[in-house]
């Protein structure tokens, strides 16, 4: 466990405008976080890469974007109303409540009282709200605790409209809400977060092969976002620990600075959800295999990625300290595709109009081409490099007096701080995005 590292990441995230505590001006609110300009860019890059990898690059994957609030029958049928609970205990002295399975119940982690906990009770984590102007039981609705049900409820709509061959997958990225008893560890356990989920519909005869394929795809993805293979672990979840709907679950754990913890899950949900919908809605969820009489309710393999946990893993992996010219340096070794800013352009000196003009010219051209390009002429060049290192900018382009003569610039590389002279007309060839 490297709590120090986590603190460094939290402080960098705040200092440089990645992630802020939610409602900070009013003293914050536990379990909620806000993204600043660089955090938004990083989050988008993760989502876009995920979407490209799993949806755009696949032939049999399609997108869904369902409403967050759904008919409460969804959560009855799915089992969430009855079973989406965590065990909770309350300290009889300070009245703080804790997740019973996450603490040593001999001593209260808040006030230190000994043997102060009473009976465990089950706490349902769904946030409740009211739909419409009359506040009675009929108006009760929930904020979705997972995005998955928005996919299952649209399964039939998709089959009726585009009738894809099995296997096919439906993907969704969106908010999920869980009233966690003890939110903790920065963006690891939050009350409002985002999931990137896929429901992959298969012929039950093939579920085992399909499951294995998903294990491989997930490893490829984790590789793509730069996670060290040695820090990624598969955990075969025992039956007693599995969610009520799952016949097999493999959790993918990562060595976060807080220890080895779940990054994402892969579950074989069988036909549990579609079967429930079939029964409770009275509408058939059967799939007729084209050109045959074979009909069945498809089974489902579900890779479920937490967006914030992905971001936390990416930041933990990328956060690096080294020494340059005898000085400590902090930099984010982000994969280029995820870096919020790809290129920073500067004139060597800010008070020399001829340099500024030339640098502006280069900046406009690169900005048009790559979008995520930053202009920075604050402070001296060393400070600019440090600032860009801290936010993980892979390339810094500097225009100096020689540039006016030889139409070349200096390109400085984030990871090894090496500098190269490159013709302005050839920058795009040199920069690999
Ligand atoms: P945990 O055991 O850590 O509570 P879980 O097994 O309940 O997680 P799932 O229901 O499988 O989680 O949700 C799928 C993914 O959603 C998780 O692997 C995780 O990445 C993410 N996730 C779940 N709960 C939270 C949360 N409170 N904050 C941030 N991400 C979460």
Coordinates of C-alpha atoms and ligand atoms in Angstrom, one line a residue:
X1 CA 0.0 0.0 0.0
X2 CA 1.4 3.4 -1.0
X3 CA -0.9 6.0 0.6
X4 CA 1.8 8.6 -0.1
X5 CA 1.5 8.0 -3.7
X6 CA -2.3 8.4 -3.6
X7 CA -2.0 11.7 -1.8
X8 CA 0.5 12.9 -4.4
X9 CA -2.0 11.9 -7.2
X10 CA -4.9 13.6 -5.4
X11 CA -2.9 16.8 -4.9
X12 CA -1.7 16.8 -8.5
X13 CA -5.2 16.2 -9.8
X14 CA -6.5 19.2 -7.8
X15 CA -3.5 21.5 -8.5
X16 CA -3.6 21.0 -12.2
X17 CA -7.3 21.0 -12.7
X18 CA -8.1 17.3 -13.3
X19 CA -10.4 16.4 -10.4
X20 CA -11.9 18.4 -7.6
X21 CA -13.9 17.5 -4.6
X22 CA -17.6 17.9 -5.4
X23 CA -19.2 21.2 -4.0
X24 CA -15.8 22.1 -2.5
X25 CA -16.8 25.8 -1.9
X26 CA -19.5 24.6 0.5
X27 CA -17.2 22.1 2.3
X28 CA -17.7 19.2 -0.1
X29 CA -20.0 16.3 -0.1
X30 CA -18.7 12.8 0.5
X31 CA -18.5 10.4 -2.5
X32 CA -18.9 13.1 -5.2
X33 CA -16.2 14.6 -7.4
X34 CA -16.1 17.1 -10.2
X35 CA -13.8 17.1 -13.3
X36 CA -11.9 20.2 -14.3
X37 CA -10.7 21.1 -17.8
X38 CA -7.9 18.5 -17.9
X39 CA -9.9 15.8 -16.2
X40 CA -12.7 16.2 -18.7
X41 CA -10.2 15.8 -21.5
X42 CA -8.7 12.7 -19.9
X43 CA -12.1 11.2 -19.2
X44 CA -13.2 11.8 -22.7
X45 CA -10.1 10.2 -24.1
X46 CA -10.6 7.1 -22.0
X47 CA -14.3 6.8 -23.1
X48 CA -13.5 7.5 -26.8
X49 CA -10.7 4.9 -26.8
X50 CA -13.0 2.4 -25.1
X51 CA -15.8 3.1 -27.5
X52 CA -13.5 2.8 -30.5
X53 CA -11.9 -0.4 -29.2
X54 CA -15.1 -2.3 -28.2
X55 CA -17.8 -0.8 -30.4
X56 CA -16.4 0.9 -33.6
X57 CA -13.7 -1.7 -34.2
X58 CA -16.1 -4.6 -33.8
X59 CA -18.6 -5.8 -36.4
X60 CA -21.3 -6.9 -33.9
X61 CA -21.3 -4.2 -31.3
X62 CA -23.9 -1.4 -31.0
X63 CA -24.5 1.6 -28.8
X64 CA -27.4 2.4 -26.4
X65 CA -28.0 5.5 -24.3
X66 CA -30.9 4.9 -21.9
X67 CA -32.5 7.2 -19.4
X68 CA -31.1 7.2 -15.9
X69 CA -34.5 7.0 -14.3
X70 CA -36.5 4.0 -15.3
X71 CA -39.8 2.4 -14.4
X72 CA -39.3 1.0 -10.9
X73 CA -40.5 -2.4 -12.1
X74 CA -37.1 -2.7 -13.7
X75 CA -35.4 -2.8 -10.3
X76 CA -37.9 -5.2 -8.8
X77 CA -37.5 -7.6 -11.7
X78 CA -33.7 -7.3 -11.6
X79 CA -33.6 -8.1 -7.9
X80 CA -32.1 -4.8 -6.9
X81 CA -35.0 -3.7 -4.7
X82 CA -34.6 -6.9 -2.6
X83 CA -30.9 -7.7 -2.8
X84 CA -28.8 -4.7 -3.8
X85 CA -27.6 -4.2 -0.2
X86 CA -24.4 -4.0 1.8
X87 CA -24.2 -5.1 5.4
X88 CA -24.1 -2.0 7.8
X89 CA -23.2 -1.5 11.4
X90 CA -23.7 1.5 13.6
X91 CA -21.4 2.6 16.5
X92 CA -23.6 3.0 19.6
X93 CA -21.2 5.8 20.9
X94 CA -20.6 8.2 17.9
X95 CA -23.5 6.8 15.7
X96 CA -21.3 6.7 12.6
X97 CA -22.3 3.9 10.3
X98 CA -19.9 1.6 8.5
X99 CA -19.8 -1.2 6.0
X100 CA -19.7 -4.2 8.2
X101 CA -17.4 -6.2 5.9
X102 CA -14.8 -3.5 5.5
X103 CA -13.9 -2.8 9.1
X104 CA -12.5 -4.5 12.2
X105 CA -15.7 -4.5 14.3
X106 CA -13.8 -4.6 17.6
X107 CA -12.9 -0.9 17.5
X108 CA -14.8 2.0 16.0
X109 CA -12.7 3.5 13.2
X110 CA -14.2 6.9 14.0
X111 CA -14.2 7.3 17.8
X112 CA -12.1 4.4 18.9
X113 CA -14.9 2.9 21.1
X114 CA -14.5 -0.8 21.9
X115 CA -17.2 -3.3 21.1
X116 CA -19.7 -0.6 20.3
X117 CA -21.3 -2.1 17.3
X118 CA -24.8 -3.6 17.4
X119 CA -26.4 -6.0 15.0
X120 CA -25.6 -5.9 11.3
X121 CA -28.4 -4.8 9.0
X122 CA -28.8 -4.8 5.3
X123 CA -28.7 -1.3 3.7
X124 CA -30.1 -0.9 0.2
X125 CA -27.8 1.3 -1.8
X126 CA -30.2 2.6 -4.4
X127 CA -30.9 6.4 -4.3
X128 CA -34.6 7.1 -4.2
X129 CA -36.4 9.9 -5.9
X130 CA -39.9 11.0 -6.8
X131 CA -41.3 11.3 -10.3
X132 CA -44.1 13.9 -10.8
X133 CA -45.7 16.3 -8.4
X134 CA -47.4 13.9 -6.0
X135 CA -45.1 12.5 -3.3
X136 CA -46.6 9.1 -2.6
X137 CA -45.5 5.5 -3.1
X138 CA -46.6 5.5 -6.7
X139 CA -44.1 8.3 -7.4
X140 CA -41.1 6.4 -6.0
X141 CA -38.3 5.8 -8.5
X142 CA -34.6 5.1 -8.3
X143 CA -31.4 6.5 -9.8
X144 CA -29.9 3.6 -11.6
X145 CA -27.2 1.7 -9.7
X146 CA -25.8 0.2 -12.9
X147 CA -26.2 1.0 -16.5
X148 CA -26.8 -2.7 -17.4
X149 CA -30.6 -2.6 -17.0
X150 CA -30.9 0.2 -19.5
X151 CA -29.4 -2.2 -22.0
X152 CA -31.6 -5.2 -21.1
X153 CA -34.8 -3.2 -21.3
X154 CA -33.8 -2.1 -24.9
X155 CA -32.7 -5.6 -26.0
X156 CA -36.0 -6.3 -27.7
X157 CA -36.1 -2.8 -29.4
X158 CA -32.7 -3.5 -30.9
X159 CA -33.6 -7.0 -32.1
X160 CA -36.8 -5.7 -33.6
X161 CA -35.1 -2.8 -35.4
X162 CA -31.8 -4.1 -36.6
X163 CA -32.0 -7.8 -35.9
X164 CA -28.3 -8.5 -35.4
X165 CA -26.9 -12.1 -35.6
X166 CA -25.9 -13.7 -32.4
X167 CA -23.5 -13.2 -30.7
X168 CA -23.9 -9.4 -30.6
X169 CA -23.2 -6.8 -27.9
X170 CA -24.9 -3.6 -26.7
X171 CA -22.6 -1.0 -25.1
X172 CA -23.5 1.9 -22.9
X173 CA -21.5 4.6 -21.1
X174 CA -23.2 6.5 -18.4
X175 CA -23.8 7.5 -14.8
X176 CA -24.6 5.1 -12.1
X177 CA -25.5 6.0 -8.5
X178 CA -24.9 4.0 -5.3
X179 CA -25.5 5.3 -1.9
X180 CA -22.3 3.7 -0.6
X181 CA -22.1 3.5 3.2
X182 CA -18.5 4.5 3.3
X183 CA -17.2 6.2 0.1
X184 CA -13.4 6.4 0.2
X185 CA -10.1 6.5 -1.5
X186 CA -10.6 9.4 -3.8
X187 CA -12.5 8.3 -6.9
X188 CA -12.2 4.6 -6.1
X189 CA -15.5 4.3 -4.2
X190 CA -18.0 7.1 -5.0
X191 CA -21.7 7.6 -4.8
X192 CA -22.0 9.0 -8.3
X193 CA -19.8 7.5 -11.0
X194 CA -19.7 6.3 -14.5
X195 CA -19.7 2.8 -16.0
X196 CA -18.8 1.5 -19.4
X197 CA -20.8 -1.7 -19.8
X198 CA -21.4 -4.2 -22.5
X199 CA -24.1 -6.9 -22.5
X200 CA -22.9 -9.5 -24.9
X201 CA -25.8 -11.8 -26.0
X202 CA -24.7 -15.3 -26.9
X203 CA -26.1 -18.8 -27.6
X204 CA -26.0 -20.5 -24.2
X205 CA -24.1 -23.4 -25.8
X206 CA -21.1 -21.1 -26.4
X207 CA -20.9 -19.1 -23.3
X208 CA -17.7 -20.7 -22.0
X209 CA -15.7 -19.9 -25.2
X210 CA -17.2 -16.4 -25.4
X211 CA -16.2 -15.8 -21.7
X212 CA -12.6 -16.8 -22.5
X213 CA -12.6 -14.4 -25.5
X214 CA -13.7 -11.6 -23.2
X215 CA -10.9 -12.3 -20.8
X216 CA -8.4 -11.8 -23.7
X217 CA -10.2 -8.7 -24.9
X218 CA -10.0 -7.1 -21.5
X219 CA -6.3 -7.8 -21.1
X220 CA -5.7 -6.2 -24.5
X221 CA -7.7 -3.1 -23.4
X222 CA -5.7 -2.8 -20.1
X223 CA -2.5 -3.1 -22.1
X224 CA -3.7 -0.4 -24.5
X225 CA -4.3 2.1 -21.6
X226 CA -0.8 1.5 -20.4
X227 CA -1.3 -0.7 -17.3
X228 CA 1.6 -2.8 -16.3
X229 CA 0.7 -6.5 -16.9
X230 CA 2.3 -7.5 -13.6
X231 CA -0.1 -5.2 -11.7
X232 CA -3.2 -6.7 -13.2
X233 CA -4.7 -9.8 -11.6
X234 CA -7.6 -12.1 -12.4
X235 CA -9.7 -13.2 -9.4
X236 CA -12.1 -16.1 -9.9
X237 CA -14.9 -15.0 -7.6
X238 CA -16.3 -17.8 -5.4
X239 CA -20.0 -18.6 -5.6
X240 CA -20.8 -17.2 -2.2
X241 CA -19.2 -13.9 -3.2
X242 CA -20.9 -13.6 -6.6
X243 CA -23.8 -11.2 -7.3
X244 CA -27.2 -12.9 -7.3
X245 CA -27.4 -13.1 -11.1
X246 CA -24.0 -14.5 -11.9
X247 CA -22.9 -18.1 -12.6
X248 CA -19.3 -17.1 -13.1
X249 CA -17.4 -13.9 -12.3
X250 CA -13.9 -12.9 -12.9
X251 CA -12.8 -9.7 -11.2
X252 CA -9.9 -7.9 -12.8
X253 CA -7.9 -6.4 -9.9
X254 CA -5.2 -3.8 -10.1
X255 CA -2.4 -2.9 -7.7
X256 CA -3.7 0.6 -6.9
X257 CA -1.7 2.7 -4.4
X258 CA -4.4 1.7 -1.9
X259 CA -3.6 -2.0 -2.5
X260 CA -4.9 -4.7 -4.8
X261 CA -8.6 -3.9 -5.6
X262 CA -11.3 -4.5 -8.2
X263 CA -10.9 -2.5 -11.3
X264 CA -13.6 -4.1 -13.4
X265 CA -15.7 -7.2 -13.5
X266 CA -16.6 -9.9 -16.0
X267 CA -19.8 -11.8 -15.3
X268 CA -21.8 -14.6 -16.9
X269 CA -25.3 -13.3 -16.2
X270 CA -27.0 -16.3 -17.9
X271 CA -30.5 -15.5 -19.1
X272 CA -31.3 -14.1 -15.6
X273 CA -32.2 -10.6 -16.8
X274 CA -33.9 -11.3 -20.0
X275 CA -35.8 -14.1 -18.4
X276 CA -37.1 -11.8 -15.7
X277 CA -38.2 -9.2 -18.2
X278 CA -39.9 -11.9 -20.3
X279 CA -41.9 -13.1 -17.2
X280 CA -42.6 -9.7 -15.6
X281 CA -43.4 -7.8 -18.8
X282 CA -45.3 -10.6 -20.5
X283 CA -43.3 -9.8 -23.7
X284 CA -41.2 -12.5 -25.3
X285 CA -37.5 -12.0 -25.1
X286 CA -36.8 -15.1 -27.3
X287 CA -34.4 -14.8 -30.2
X288 CA -35.2 -16.7 -33.4
X289 CA -32.0 -17.7 -35.1
X290 CA -32.3 -16.6 -38.7
X291 CA -33.2 -19.3 -41.2
X292 CA -33.9 -21.9 -38.5
X293 CA -36.6 -22.8 -36.0
X294 CA -34.2 -22.4 -33.2
X295 CA -35.5 -20.1 -30.5
X296 CA -34.2 -19.3 -27.1
X297 CA -33.6 -16.5 -24.7
X298 CA -30.0 -15.5 -25.2
X299 CA -27.5 -15.7 -22.4
X300 CA -25.3 -12.7 -21.4
X301 CA -21.7 -12.1 -20.8
X302 CA -21.1 -8.7 -19.2
X303 CA -17.8 -6.9 -19.0
X304 CA -18.4 -4.0 -16.6
X305 CA -15.8 -1.2 -16.5
X306 CA -15.8 1.5 -13.9
X307 CA -14.7 4.7 -15.6
X308 CA -13.3 6.4 -12.5
X309 CA -11.5 3.3 -11.4
X310 CA -10.0 3.1 -14.9
X311 CA -8.9 6.8 -14.5
X312 CA -7.5 6.1 -11.1
X313 CA -5.5 3.1 -12.4
X314 CA -4.2 5.1 -15.4
X315 CA -3.1 8.0 -13.2
X316 CA -1.5 5.6 -10.7
X317 CA 0.4 3.9 -13.4
X318 CA 1.4 7.2 -15.1
X319 CA 2.5 9.1 -12.0
X320 CA 6.3 9.1 -12.0
X321 CA 9.0 10.9 -10.1
X322 CA 12.6 11.1 -11.4
X323 CA 15.5 13.6 -11.4
X324 CA 16.4 15.9 -14.2
X325 CA 19.6 18.0 -13.9
X326 CA 19.7 17.3 -10.2
X327 CA 16.2 18.4 -9.6
X328 CA 13.2 16.3 -8.7
X329 CA 10.6 16.0 -11.5
X330 CA 7.0 14.8 -11.4
X331 CA 5.5 13.7 -14.6
X332 CA 2.5 11.7 -15.9
X333 CA 3.7 9.0 -18.3
X334 CA 0.3 8.8 -20.0
X335 CA -0.2 6.9 -23.2
X336 CA -0.3 9.5 -26.0
X337 CA -3.9 8.6 -26.8
X338 CA -5.0 9.5 -23.3
X339 CA -3.0 12.6 -22.7
X340 CA -5.3 15.6 -22.3
X341 CA -2.9 17.9 -24.1
X342 CA -0.9 16.3 -26.9
X343 CA 1.4 19.2 -27.9
X344 CA 2.4 22.4 -26.2
X345 CA 3.7 25.3 -28.4
X346 CA 5.9 28.1 -27.0
X347 CA 8.1 30.9 -28.2
X348 CA 11.4 30.7 -26.4
X349 CA 10.9 34.3 -25.2
X350 CA 7.6 35.9 -24.7
X351 CA 8.8 39.5 -25.2
X352 CA 10.2 39.0 -28.8
X353 CA 7.3 39.7 -31.2
X354 CA 9.0 38.0 -34.1
X355 CA 9.3 34.7 -32.0
X356 CA 5.7 35.0 -30.8
X357 CA 4.4 35.6 -34.4
X358 CA 6.2 32.6 -35.7
X359 CA 5.1 30.4 -32.7
X360 CA 1.5 31.5 -33.2
X361 CA 1.7 30.4 -36.8
X362 CA 3.0 27.0 -35.8
X363 CA 0.4 26.8 -33.0
X364 CA -2.6 27.6 -35.3
X365 CA -1.5 25.0 -37.8
X366 CA -1.1 22.2 -35.2
X367 CA -4.2 23.2 -33.4
X368 CA -6.3 22.9 -36.6
X369 CA -4.8 19.5 -37.2
X370 CA -4.7 18.0 -33.7
X371 CA -7.2 20.0 -31.5
X372 CA -5.6 19.2 -28.2
X373 CA -2.7 21.7 -28.5
X374 CA -1.9 24.2 -25.8
X375 CA -0.2 27.6 -26.0
X376 CA 2.1 28.3 -23.1
X377 CA 4.4 31.4 -22.9
X378 CA 4.4 31.8 -19.1
X379 CA 7.6 31.8 -17.1
X380 CA 10.9 30.4 -18.4
X381 CA 11.2 27.4 -20.7
X382 CA 12.2 25.1 -17.8
X383 CA 9.1 25.9 -15.9
X384 CA 6.9 25.3 -18.9
X385 CA 8.5 21.9 -19.4
X386 CA 7.8 21.0 -15.8
X387 CA 4.2 22.2 -16.0
X388 CA 3.6 20.2 -19.2
X389 CA 5.3 17.1 -17.7
X390 CA 3.0 17.3 -14.7
X391 CA -0.1 17.1 -17.0
X392 CA 1.4 14.4 -19.2
X393 CA 1.9 16.4 -22.4
X394 CA 4.0 14.2 -24.7
X395 CA 5.5 16.9 -26.9
X396 CA 6.7 20.5 -26.4
X397 CA 7.4 22.5 -29.5
X398 CA 9.6 25.6 -29.0
X399 CA 10.3 28.3 -31.5
X400 CA 13.6 30.1 -31.1
X401 CA 15.7 32.6 -33.0
X402 CA 17.2 29.9 -35.3
X403 CA 13.6 28.9 -36.2
X404 CA 13.3 32.2 -38.1
X405 CA 16.3 31.3 -40.2
X406 CA 16.1 27.6 -40.7
X407 CA 12.3 27.0 -40.4
X408 CA 12.9 24.4 -37.7
X409 CA 11.7 24.0 -34.1
X410 CA 12.9 22.1 -31.1
X411 CA 10.7 19.2 -30.1
X412 CA 11.2 18.0 -26.5
X413 CA 10.0 14.6 -25.4
X414 CA 8.2 14.2 -22.1
X415 CA 9.6 10.8 -20.9
X416 CA 13.3 11.1 -21.6
X417 CA 13.4 14.9 -21.9
X418 CA 15.4 14.5 -25.1
X419 CA 15.2 17.4 -27.6
X420 CA 15.4 17.2 -31.4
X421 CA 15.5 19.7 -34.2
X422 CA 12.7 19.2 -36.7
X423 CA 11.6 21.1 -39.8
X424 CA 8.3 22.9 -39.3
X425 CA 7.0 21.2 -42.4
X426 CA 7.8 17.8 -40.9
X427 CA 6.4 18.2 -37.4
X428 CA 3.4 16.0 -38.3
X429 CA 5.7 13.2 -39.4
X430 CA 7.6 13.3 -36.2
X431 CA 4.6 13.5 -33.8
X432 CA 2.8 10.2 -33.5
X433 CA -0.7 10.6 -32.1
Ligands
LIG1 P1 -17.2 -3.3 -5.2 O1 -17.1 -4.8 -4.8 O2 -15.8 -2.7 -5.2 O3 -18.2 -2.5 -4.5 P2 -18.9 -4.2 -7.2 O4 -18.5 -5.6 -7.4 O5 -20.1 -3.9 -6.4 O6 -17.7 -3.3 -6.7 P3 -20.0 -4.0 -9.8 O7 -21.4 -4.0 -9.4 O8 -19.5 -5.3 -10.4 O9 -19.0 -3.6 -8.6 O10 -19.7 -2.8 -10.8 C1 -18.9 -2.8 -11.9 C2 -17.8 -1.8 -11.8 O11 -18.3 -0.5 -11.5 C3 -16.8 -2.1 -10.8 O12 -15.8 -3.0 -11.2 C4 -16.2 -0.7 -10.6 O13 -15.2 -0.5 -11.6 C5 -17.3 0.2 -10.8 N1 -17.9 0.6 -9.5 C6 -18.7 -0.1 -8.7 N2 -19.0 0.6 -7.6 C7 -18.3 1.8 -7.7 C8 -18.2 2.9 -6.8 N3 -18.9 3.0 -5.7 N4 -17.4 3.9 -7.2 C9 -16.7 3.9 -8.4 N5 -16.8 2.8 -9.2 C10 -17.6 1.8 -8.9

